[in-house]
XYZ file of C-alpha atoms in Angstrom:
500
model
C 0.000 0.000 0.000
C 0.970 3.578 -0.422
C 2.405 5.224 2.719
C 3.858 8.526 0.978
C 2.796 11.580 2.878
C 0.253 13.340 2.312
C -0.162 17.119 1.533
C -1.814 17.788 4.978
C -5.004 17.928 6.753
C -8.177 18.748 5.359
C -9.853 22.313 5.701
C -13.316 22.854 7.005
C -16.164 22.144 4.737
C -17.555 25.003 3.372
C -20.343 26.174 0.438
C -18.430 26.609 -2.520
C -19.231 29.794 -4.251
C -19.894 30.898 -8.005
C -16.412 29.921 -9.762
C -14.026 32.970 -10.988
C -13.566 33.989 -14.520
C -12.616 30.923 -16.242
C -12.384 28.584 -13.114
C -15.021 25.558 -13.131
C -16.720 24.718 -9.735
C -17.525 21.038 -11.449
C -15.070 18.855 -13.874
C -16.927 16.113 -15.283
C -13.974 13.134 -16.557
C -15.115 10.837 -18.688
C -12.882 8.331 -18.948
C -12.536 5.988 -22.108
C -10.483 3.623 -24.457
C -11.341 2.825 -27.772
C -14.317 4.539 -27.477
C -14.554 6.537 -31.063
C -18.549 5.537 -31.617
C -19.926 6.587 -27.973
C -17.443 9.965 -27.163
C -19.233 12.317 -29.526
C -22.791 11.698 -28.453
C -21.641 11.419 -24.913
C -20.146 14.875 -24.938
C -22.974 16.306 -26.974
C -25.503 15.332 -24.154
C -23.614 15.294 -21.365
C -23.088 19.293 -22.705
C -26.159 20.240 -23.299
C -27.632 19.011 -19.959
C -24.672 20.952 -17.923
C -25.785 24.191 -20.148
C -29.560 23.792 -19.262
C -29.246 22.997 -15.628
C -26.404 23.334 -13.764
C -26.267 26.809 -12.285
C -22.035 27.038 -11.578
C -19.303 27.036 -14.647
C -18.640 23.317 -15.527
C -15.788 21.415 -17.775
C -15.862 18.414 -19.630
C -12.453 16.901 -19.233
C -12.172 13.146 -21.979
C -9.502 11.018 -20.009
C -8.448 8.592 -22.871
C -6.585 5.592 -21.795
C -4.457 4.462 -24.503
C -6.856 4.078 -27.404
C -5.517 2.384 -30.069
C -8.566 4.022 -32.929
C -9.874 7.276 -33.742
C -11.122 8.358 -29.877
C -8.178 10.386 -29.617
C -9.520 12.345 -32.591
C -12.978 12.464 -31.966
C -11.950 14.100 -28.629
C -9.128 16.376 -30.600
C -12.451 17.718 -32.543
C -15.087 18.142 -29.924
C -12.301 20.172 -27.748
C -11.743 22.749 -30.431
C -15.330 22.858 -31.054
C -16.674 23.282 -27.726
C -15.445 25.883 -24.943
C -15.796 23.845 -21.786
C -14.708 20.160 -23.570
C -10.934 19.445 -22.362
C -8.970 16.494 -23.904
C -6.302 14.300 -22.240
C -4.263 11.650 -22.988
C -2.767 8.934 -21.123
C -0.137 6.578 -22.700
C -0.901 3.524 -20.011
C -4.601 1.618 -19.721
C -6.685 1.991 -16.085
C -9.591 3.724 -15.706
C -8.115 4.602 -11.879
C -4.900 5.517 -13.512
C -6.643 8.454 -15.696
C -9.132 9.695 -12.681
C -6.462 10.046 -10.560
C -3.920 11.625 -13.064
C -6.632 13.969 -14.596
C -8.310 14.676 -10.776
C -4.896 15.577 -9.205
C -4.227 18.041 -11.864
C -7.289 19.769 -12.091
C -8.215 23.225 -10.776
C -12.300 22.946 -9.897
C -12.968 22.069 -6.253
C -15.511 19.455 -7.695
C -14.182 16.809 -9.633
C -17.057 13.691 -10.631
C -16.803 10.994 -13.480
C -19.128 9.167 -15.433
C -18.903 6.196 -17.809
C -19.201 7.032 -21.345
C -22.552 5.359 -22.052
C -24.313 7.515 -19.744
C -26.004 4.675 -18.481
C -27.031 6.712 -15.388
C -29.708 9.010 -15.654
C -28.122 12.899 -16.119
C -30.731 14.222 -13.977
C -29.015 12.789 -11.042
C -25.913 14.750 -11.610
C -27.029 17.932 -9.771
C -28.081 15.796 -6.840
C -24.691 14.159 -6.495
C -22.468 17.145 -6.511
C -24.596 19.274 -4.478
C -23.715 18.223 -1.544
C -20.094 18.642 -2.342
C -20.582 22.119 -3.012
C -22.960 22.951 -0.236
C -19.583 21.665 2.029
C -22.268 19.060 3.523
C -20.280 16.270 2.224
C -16.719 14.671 0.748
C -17.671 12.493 -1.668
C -21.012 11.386 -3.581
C -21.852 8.262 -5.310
C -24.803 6.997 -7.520
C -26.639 3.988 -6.059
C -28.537 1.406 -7.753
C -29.082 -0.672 -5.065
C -31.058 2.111 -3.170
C -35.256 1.562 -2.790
C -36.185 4.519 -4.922
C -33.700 3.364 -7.764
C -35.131 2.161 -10.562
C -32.451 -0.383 -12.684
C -32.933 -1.984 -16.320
C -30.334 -4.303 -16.191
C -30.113 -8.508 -16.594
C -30.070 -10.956 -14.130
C -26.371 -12.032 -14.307
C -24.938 -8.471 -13.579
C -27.999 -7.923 -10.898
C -26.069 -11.019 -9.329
C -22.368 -10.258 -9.952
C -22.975 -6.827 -8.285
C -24.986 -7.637 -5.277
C -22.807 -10.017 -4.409
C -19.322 -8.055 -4.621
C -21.223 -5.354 -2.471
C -21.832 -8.034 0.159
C -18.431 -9.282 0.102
C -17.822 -5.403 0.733
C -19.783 -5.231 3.378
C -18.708 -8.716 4.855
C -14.580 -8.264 4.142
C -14.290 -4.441 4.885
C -17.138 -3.478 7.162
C -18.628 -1.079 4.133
C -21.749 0.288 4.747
C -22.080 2.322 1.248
C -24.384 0.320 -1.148
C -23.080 0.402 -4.565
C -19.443 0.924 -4.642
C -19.781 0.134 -8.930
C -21.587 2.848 -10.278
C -19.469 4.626 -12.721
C -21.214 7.988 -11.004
C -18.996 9.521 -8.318
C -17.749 13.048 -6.777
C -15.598 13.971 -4.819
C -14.143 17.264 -3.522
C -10.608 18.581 -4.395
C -9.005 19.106 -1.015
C -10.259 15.676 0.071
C -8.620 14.211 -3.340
C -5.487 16.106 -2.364
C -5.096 14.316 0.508
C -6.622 10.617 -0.134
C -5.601 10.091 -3.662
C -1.739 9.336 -2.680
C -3.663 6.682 -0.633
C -5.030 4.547 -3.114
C -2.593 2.367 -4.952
C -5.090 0.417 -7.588
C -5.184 1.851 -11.178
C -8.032 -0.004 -12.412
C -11.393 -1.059 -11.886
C -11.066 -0.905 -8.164
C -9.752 2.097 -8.212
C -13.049 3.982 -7.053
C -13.830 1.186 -4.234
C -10.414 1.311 -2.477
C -11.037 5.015 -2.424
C -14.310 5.027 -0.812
C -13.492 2.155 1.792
C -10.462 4.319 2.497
C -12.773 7.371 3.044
C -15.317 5.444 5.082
C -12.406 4.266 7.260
C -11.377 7.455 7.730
C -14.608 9.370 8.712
C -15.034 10.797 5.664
C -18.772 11.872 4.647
C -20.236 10.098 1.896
C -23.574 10.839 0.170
C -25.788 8.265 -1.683
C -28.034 9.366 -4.788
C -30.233 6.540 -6.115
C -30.066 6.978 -10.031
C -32.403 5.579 -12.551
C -29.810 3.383 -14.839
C -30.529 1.125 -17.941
C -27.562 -1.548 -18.651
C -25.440 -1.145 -21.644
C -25.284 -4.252 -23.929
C -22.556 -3.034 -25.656
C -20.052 -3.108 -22.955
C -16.593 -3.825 -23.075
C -15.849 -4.776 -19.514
C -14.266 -7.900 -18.726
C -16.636 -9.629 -16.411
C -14.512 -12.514 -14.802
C -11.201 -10.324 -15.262
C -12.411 -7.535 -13.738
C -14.012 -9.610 -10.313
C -11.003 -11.239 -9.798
C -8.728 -8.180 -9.859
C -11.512 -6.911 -7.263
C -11.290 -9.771 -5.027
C -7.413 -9.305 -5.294
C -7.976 -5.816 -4.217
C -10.305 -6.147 -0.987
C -7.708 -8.587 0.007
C -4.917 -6.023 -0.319
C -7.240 -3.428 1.035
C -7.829 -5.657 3.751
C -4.778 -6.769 4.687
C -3.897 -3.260 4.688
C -6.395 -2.131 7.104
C -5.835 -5.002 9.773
C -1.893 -4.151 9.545
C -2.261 -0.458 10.339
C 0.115 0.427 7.553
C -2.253 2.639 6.281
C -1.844 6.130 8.068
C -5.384 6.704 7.937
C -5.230 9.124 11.099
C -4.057 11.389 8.146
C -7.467 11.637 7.838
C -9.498 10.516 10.826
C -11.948 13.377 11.778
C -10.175 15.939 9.862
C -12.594 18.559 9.580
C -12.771 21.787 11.980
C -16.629 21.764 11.620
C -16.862 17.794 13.492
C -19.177 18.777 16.525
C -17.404 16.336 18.731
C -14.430 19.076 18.603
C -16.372 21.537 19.902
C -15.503 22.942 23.465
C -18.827 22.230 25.296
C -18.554 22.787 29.156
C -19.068 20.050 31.176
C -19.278 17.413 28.805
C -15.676 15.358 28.333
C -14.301 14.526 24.556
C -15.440 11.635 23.312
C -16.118 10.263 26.844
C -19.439 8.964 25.986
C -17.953 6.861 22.843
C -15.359 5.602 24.879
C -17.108 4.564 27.185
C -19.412 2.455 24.732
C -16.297 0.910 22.783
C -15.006 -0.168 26.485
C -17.917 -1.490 27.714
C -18.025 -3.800 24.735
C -14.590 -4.596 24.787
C -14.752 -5.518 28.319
C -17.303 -7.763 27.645
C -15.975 -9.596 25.376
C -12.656 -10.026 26.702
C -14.278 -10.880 30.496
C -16.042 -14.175 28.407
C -12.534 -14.438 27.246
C -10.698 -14.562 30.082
C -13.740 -16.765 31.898
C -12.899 -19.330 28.910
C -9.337 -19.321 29.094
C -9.582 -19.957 33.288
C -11.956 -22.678 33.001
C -9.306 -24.139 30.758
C -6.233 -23.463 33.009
C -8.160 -24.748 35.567
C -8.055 -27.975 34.394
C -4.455 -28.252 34.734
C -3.407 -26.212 37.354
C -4.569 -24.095 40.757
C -6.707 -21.176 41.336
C -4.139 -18.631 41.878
C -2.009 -19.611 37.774
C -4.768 -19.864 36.158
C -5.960 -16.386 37.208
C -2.691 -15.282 35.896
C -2.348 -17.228 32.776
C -5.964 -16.123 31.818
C -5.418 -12.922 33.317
C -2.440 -12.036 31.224
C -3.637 -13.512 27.799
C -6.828 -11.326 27.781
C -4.943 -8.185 29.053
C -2.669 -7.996 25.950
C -5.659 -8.948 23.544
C -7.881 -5.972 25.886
C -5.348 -3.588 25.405
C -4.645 -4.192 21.675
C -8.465 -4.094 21.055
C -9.057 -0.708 23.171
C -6.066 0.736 21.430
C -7.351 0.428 18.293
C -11.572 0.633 19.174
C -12.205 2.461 21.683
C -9.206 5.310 21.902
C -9.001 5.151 17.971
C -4.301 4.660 17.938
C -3.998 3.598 14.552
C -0.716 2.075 13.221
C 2.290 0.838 14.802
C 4.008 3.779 16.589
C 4.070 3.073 20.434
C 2.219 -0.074 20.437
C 4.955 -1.813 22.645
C 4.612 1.268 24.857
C 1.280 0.968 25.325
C 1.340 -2.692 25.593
C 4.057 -2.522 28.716
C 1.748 0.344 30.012
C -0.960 -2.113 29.685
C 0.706 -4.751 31.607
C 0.905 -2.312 34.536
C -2.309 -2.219 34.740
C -2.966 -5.739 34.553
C -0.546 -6.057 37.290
C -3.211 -3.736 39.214
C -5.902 -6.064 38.289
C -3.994 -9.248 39.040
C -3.475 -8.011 42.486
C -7.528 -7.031 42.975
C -8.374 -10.534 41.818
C -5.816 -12.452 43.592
C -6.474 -10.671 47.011
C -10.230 -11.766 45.664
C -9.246 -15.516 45.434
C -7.005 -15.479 48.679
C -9.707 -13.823 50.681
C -12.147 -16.517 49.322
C -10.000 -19.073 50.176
C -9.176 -18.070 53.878
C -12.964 -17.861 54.117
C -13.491 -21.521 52.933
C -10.942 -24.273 52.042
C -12.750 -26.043 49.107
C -15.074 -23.105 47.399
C -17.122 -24.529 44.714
C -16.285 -23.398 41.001
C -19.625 -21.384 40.910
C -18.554 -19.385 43.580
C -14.783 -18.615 42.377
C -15.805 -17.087 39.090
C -18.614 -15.611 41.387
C -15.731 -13.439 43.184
C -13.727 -13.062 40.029
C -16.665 -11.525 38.575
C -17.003 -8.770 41.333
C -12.893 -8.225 41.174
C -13.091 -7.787 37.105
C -15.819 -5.674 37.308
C -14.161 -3.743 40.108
C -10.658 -4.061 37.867
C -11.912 -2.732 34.846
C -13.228 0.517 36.284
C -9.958 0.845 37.388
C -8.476 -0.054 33.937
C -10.813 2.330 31.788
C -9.652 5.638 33.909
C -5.709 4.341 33.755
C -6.195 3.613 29.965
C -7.750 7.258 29.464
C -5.442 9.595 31.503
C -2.291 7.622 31.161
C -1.888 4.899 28.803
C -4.064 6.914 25.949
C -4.141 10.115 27.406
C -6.062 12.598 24.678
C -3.020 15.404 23.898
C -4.738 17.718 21.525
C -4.651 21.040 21.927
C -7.113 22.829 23.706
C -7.515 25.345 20.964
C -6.868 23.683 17.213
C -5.510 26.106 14.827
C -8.163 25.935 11.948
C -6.608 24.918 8.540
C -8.013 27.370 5.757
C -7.675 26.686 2.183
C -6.019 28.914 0.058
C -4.703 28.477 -3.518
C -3.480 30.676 -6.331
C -4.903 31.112 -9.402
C -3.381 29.406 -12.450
C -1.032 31.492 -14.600
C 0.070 30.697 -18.019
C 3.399 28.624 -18.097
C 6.355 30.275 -18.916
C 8.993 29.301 -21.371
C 10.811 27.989 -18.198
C 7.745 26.591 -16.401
C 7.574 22.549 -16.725
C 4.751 21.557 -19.090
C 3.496 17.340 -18.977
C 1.322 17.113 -22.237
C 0.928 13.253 -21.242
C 1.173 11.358 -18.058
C 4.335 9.432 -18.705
C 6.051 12.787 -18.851
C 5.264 13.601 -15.116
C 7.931 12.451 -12.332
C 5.381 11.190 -10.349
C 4.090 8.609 -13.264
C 0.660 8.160 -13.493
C -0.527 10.810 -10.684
C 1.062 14.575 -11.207
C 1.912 16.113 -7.703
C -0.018 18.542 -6.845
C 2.303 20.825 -6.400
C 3.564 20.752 -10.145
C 2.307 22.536 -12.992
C 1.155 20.461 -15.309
C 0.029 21.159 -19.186
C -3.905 20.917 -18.672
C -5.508 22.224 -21.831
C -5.333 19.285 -23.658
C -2.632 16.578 -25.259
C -0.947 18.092 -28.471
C -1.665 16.258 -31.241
C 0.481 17.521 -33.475
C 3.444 15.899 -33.120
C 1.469 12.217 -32.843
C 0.772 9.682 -35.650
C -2.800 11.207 -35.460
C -1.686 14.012 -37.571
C -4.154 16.897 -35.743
C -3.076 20.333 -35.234
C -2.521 21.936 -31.683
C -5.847 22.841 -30.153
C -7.211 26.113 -29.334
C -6.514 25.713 -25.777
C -2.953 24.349 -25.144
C -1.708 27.405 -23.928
C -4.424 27.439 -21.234
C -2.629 25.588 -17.863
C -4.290 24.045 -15.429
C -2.115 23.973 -12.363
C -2.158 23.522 -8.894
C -4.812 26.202 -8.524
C -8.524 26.228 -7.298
C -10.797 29.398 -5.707
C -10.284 29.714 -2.011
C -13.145 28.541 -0.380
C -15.002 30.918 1.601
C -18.622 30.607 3.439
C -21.962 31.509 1.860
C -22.070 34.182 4.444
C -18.572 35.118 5.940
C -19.427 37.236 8.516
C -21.960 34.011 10.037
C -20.036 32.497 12.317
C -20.861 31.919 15.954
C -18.264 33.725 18.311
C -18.582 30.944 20.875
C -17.356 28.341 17.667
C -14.287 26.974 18.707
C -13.830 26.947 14.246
């Protein structure tokens, strides 16, 4: 998996307003290969529905893939014909490999793709990326597994997708419905910072990133979408469900490793309630106290199981230890991660000595328990023993929840966050020194441009290609690392007593 950092923590989410001269608030990418019958009728509509109803400046941005026929013409054509139509060309196949290349070098603060047969319904597109620019949400996806979704498609890909959503749902704990779609959105300064994240370039690309998301406490809003199933498609069934299953094991692996820094992300946002400074009411006390609870639980029929066993074999007082001592390192490890949210590898053997201190504490509550019991009677019956060790644990765990808060994972955030504002410059036009990538092979970075580099945006020159086409219109036009700095609908609206 990718652990390169990332560019930083997210801003607050807030409404995007009416885009500058020349900046788009929404780039559409439609990404193809070998597409030369459907790109042209795709634009067309796609075009004049944008015109008619979206109320902010839009672009059209083709991502081709590596076509090896006339798409890269057809797009050539319908660039220089049409103002807001962008064309771009990747060298390398993956439909992940072109969202992320043309996403991280694009300037709107709403980027969304679409397959090219428009099997969705257009009239959800509004709904999906309103959200985004209302700041109520991160990313947006089409479902067609919602209720009020109505879906034209045949029984074997009704199957095929149903079930990979409930291997989803099984494998990586996702609770989003339809991670398929080919209908997504997604903010920029969240793509900034989760992009570098997701290692898959193909298929799966779109699925890693929203189980990454999810993981992370990202916001994700559903749409259900009326969609009709294309006949003609080109997608691999069997190849492209196998490199999925190879990917949620990856993904999965991943997650139960910690070697994804996901606290990157976790809770990023300045506008979370839970980081408000409310008097009298302790952070995240009340969710802590829920994840311990459960965790206790579980590991006290734990530890009951593993001292019936070692009581088999050996006295009171060692198998209170042995059991004792297994279910402390498995408790700590579990409230680590659930209940106080540590993430990754740094200071786990800290915390697990720290840990063992305070199963040291309990030992010593339920030994005195089992010595006391046994100066009271010589032969106790086995009810009675885990009778006792029942009052001790419950005694011991108090205990353990306020040593695991203040000192083993005491919360060190500051008391007053410094709020992270976003704030880029606009593009300029690249200089005769200024680096210029016409195609993604040309970037350092391979398939994903940095952010921070200004990369050749207008479209892929032609000119010098077997294709033969002159240079567009637009390639002097650059998009770089540039985007409107987002303010509030109302600036001045803002609650003194905010801690934002």
């Amino acid at each position: 998996m990718r652990t390169e950092p990332s560019p930083g923590n997210l801003p607050a989410r807030e409404h995007l307003p009416a885009g500058n001269a020349g900046t788009p608030v929404l780039d559409v990418v439609i990404p193809v290969y070998n597409e030369e019958k459907d790109l042209q009728p795709c634009v067309l509509r796609l075009h004049e529905h944008l015109a008619r109803t979206f109320p902010y400046a839009f672009r059209i941005t083709i991502a081709d893939n590596a076509s090896t026929d006339t798409t890269p013409l057809v797009a050539a054509r319908l660039e220089a014909e049409i103002p807001e139509v962008r064309a771009f060309r990747l060298e390398q196949k993956g439909r992940g490999r072109a969202l992320r290349t043309v996403w991280s070098a694009s300037d709107a603060p709403v980027l969304a793709y679409m397959d090219v047969d428009l099997s969705t319904d257009l009239n959800a597109l509004l709904p999906l990326v309103a959200p985004l620019i209302s700041g109520h949400s991160d990313l947006a996806i089409g479902s067609r597994l919602a209720r009020s979704s109505r879906v034209v498609r045949g029984a074997k890909r009704e199957f095929i997708s149903r079930t990979y959503n409930l291997i989803l749902r099984g494998s990586l704990q996702a609770r989003f419905s339809d991670a398929q779609c080919g209908f997504k959105a997604i903010r920029r300064d969240v793509a900034q910072v989760l992009l570098p994240l997701v290692e898959d370039t193909g298929w799966f690309f779109d699925t890693e990133m929203l189980v990454l998301a999810e993981r992370a406490g990202l916001r994700i809003h559903e749409v259900p979408v009326d969609w009709v199933d294309d006949p003609d498609s080109t997608v691999h069934i069997v190849k492209t469900a196998t490199d999925d299953l190879k990917g949620v094991w990856r993904v999965g692996r991943a997650l139960a490793t910690g070697s994804l820094a996901l606290d990157r992300l976790a809770r990023p946002f300045g506008d979370d309630p839970r980081d408000r400074e409310i008097s009298g009411v302790p952070k995240g006390l009340a969710r802590q106290l829920v994840g311990f609870c459960v965790v206790g639980g579980l590991s006290t029929l734990f530890y009951l199981l593993l001292y019936s066993g070692f009581r088999t074999f050996s006295g009171s007082q060692v198998a209170n230890a042995l059991a004792l001592l297994v279910s402390a390192v498995a408790n700590t490890a579990a409230n680590r991660r659930l209940t106080f949210g540590v993430r990754g590898r740094g200071g786990a053997v800290k915390h697990q000595a720290q840990g063992l201190v305070v199963f040291g504490i309990g030992l010593a509550l339920t030994s005195g328990s089992l010595a006391a019991l046994n100066a009271a009677t010589n032969d106790p019956a086995h009810s009675t023993e885990l009778a006792v060790l029942i009052a001790a644990n419950l005694a011991a765990t108090v205990l353990r929840f306020l040593l695991f808060r203040a000192w083993v994972f005491p919360d060190r955030r500051d008391e007053s966050p410094s709020t992270v504002v976003a704030s880029h410059t606009p593009a300029v036009p690249v200089g005769p020194a200024s680096p210029v990538y016409t195609t993604a092979t040309q970037s350092p970075y391979g398939s994903a441009p940095a952010p921070h580099e200004t990369t050749s945006y207008g479209t892929t020159s032609y000119g010098t290609t077997a294709y033969g086409t002159t240079h567009s219109p637009h390639d002097h036009q650059t998009w770089g690392d540039a985007t409107m700095q987002l303010q509030p609908v109302r600036p001045n609206d803002h609650d003194p007593r905010d801690a934002r």
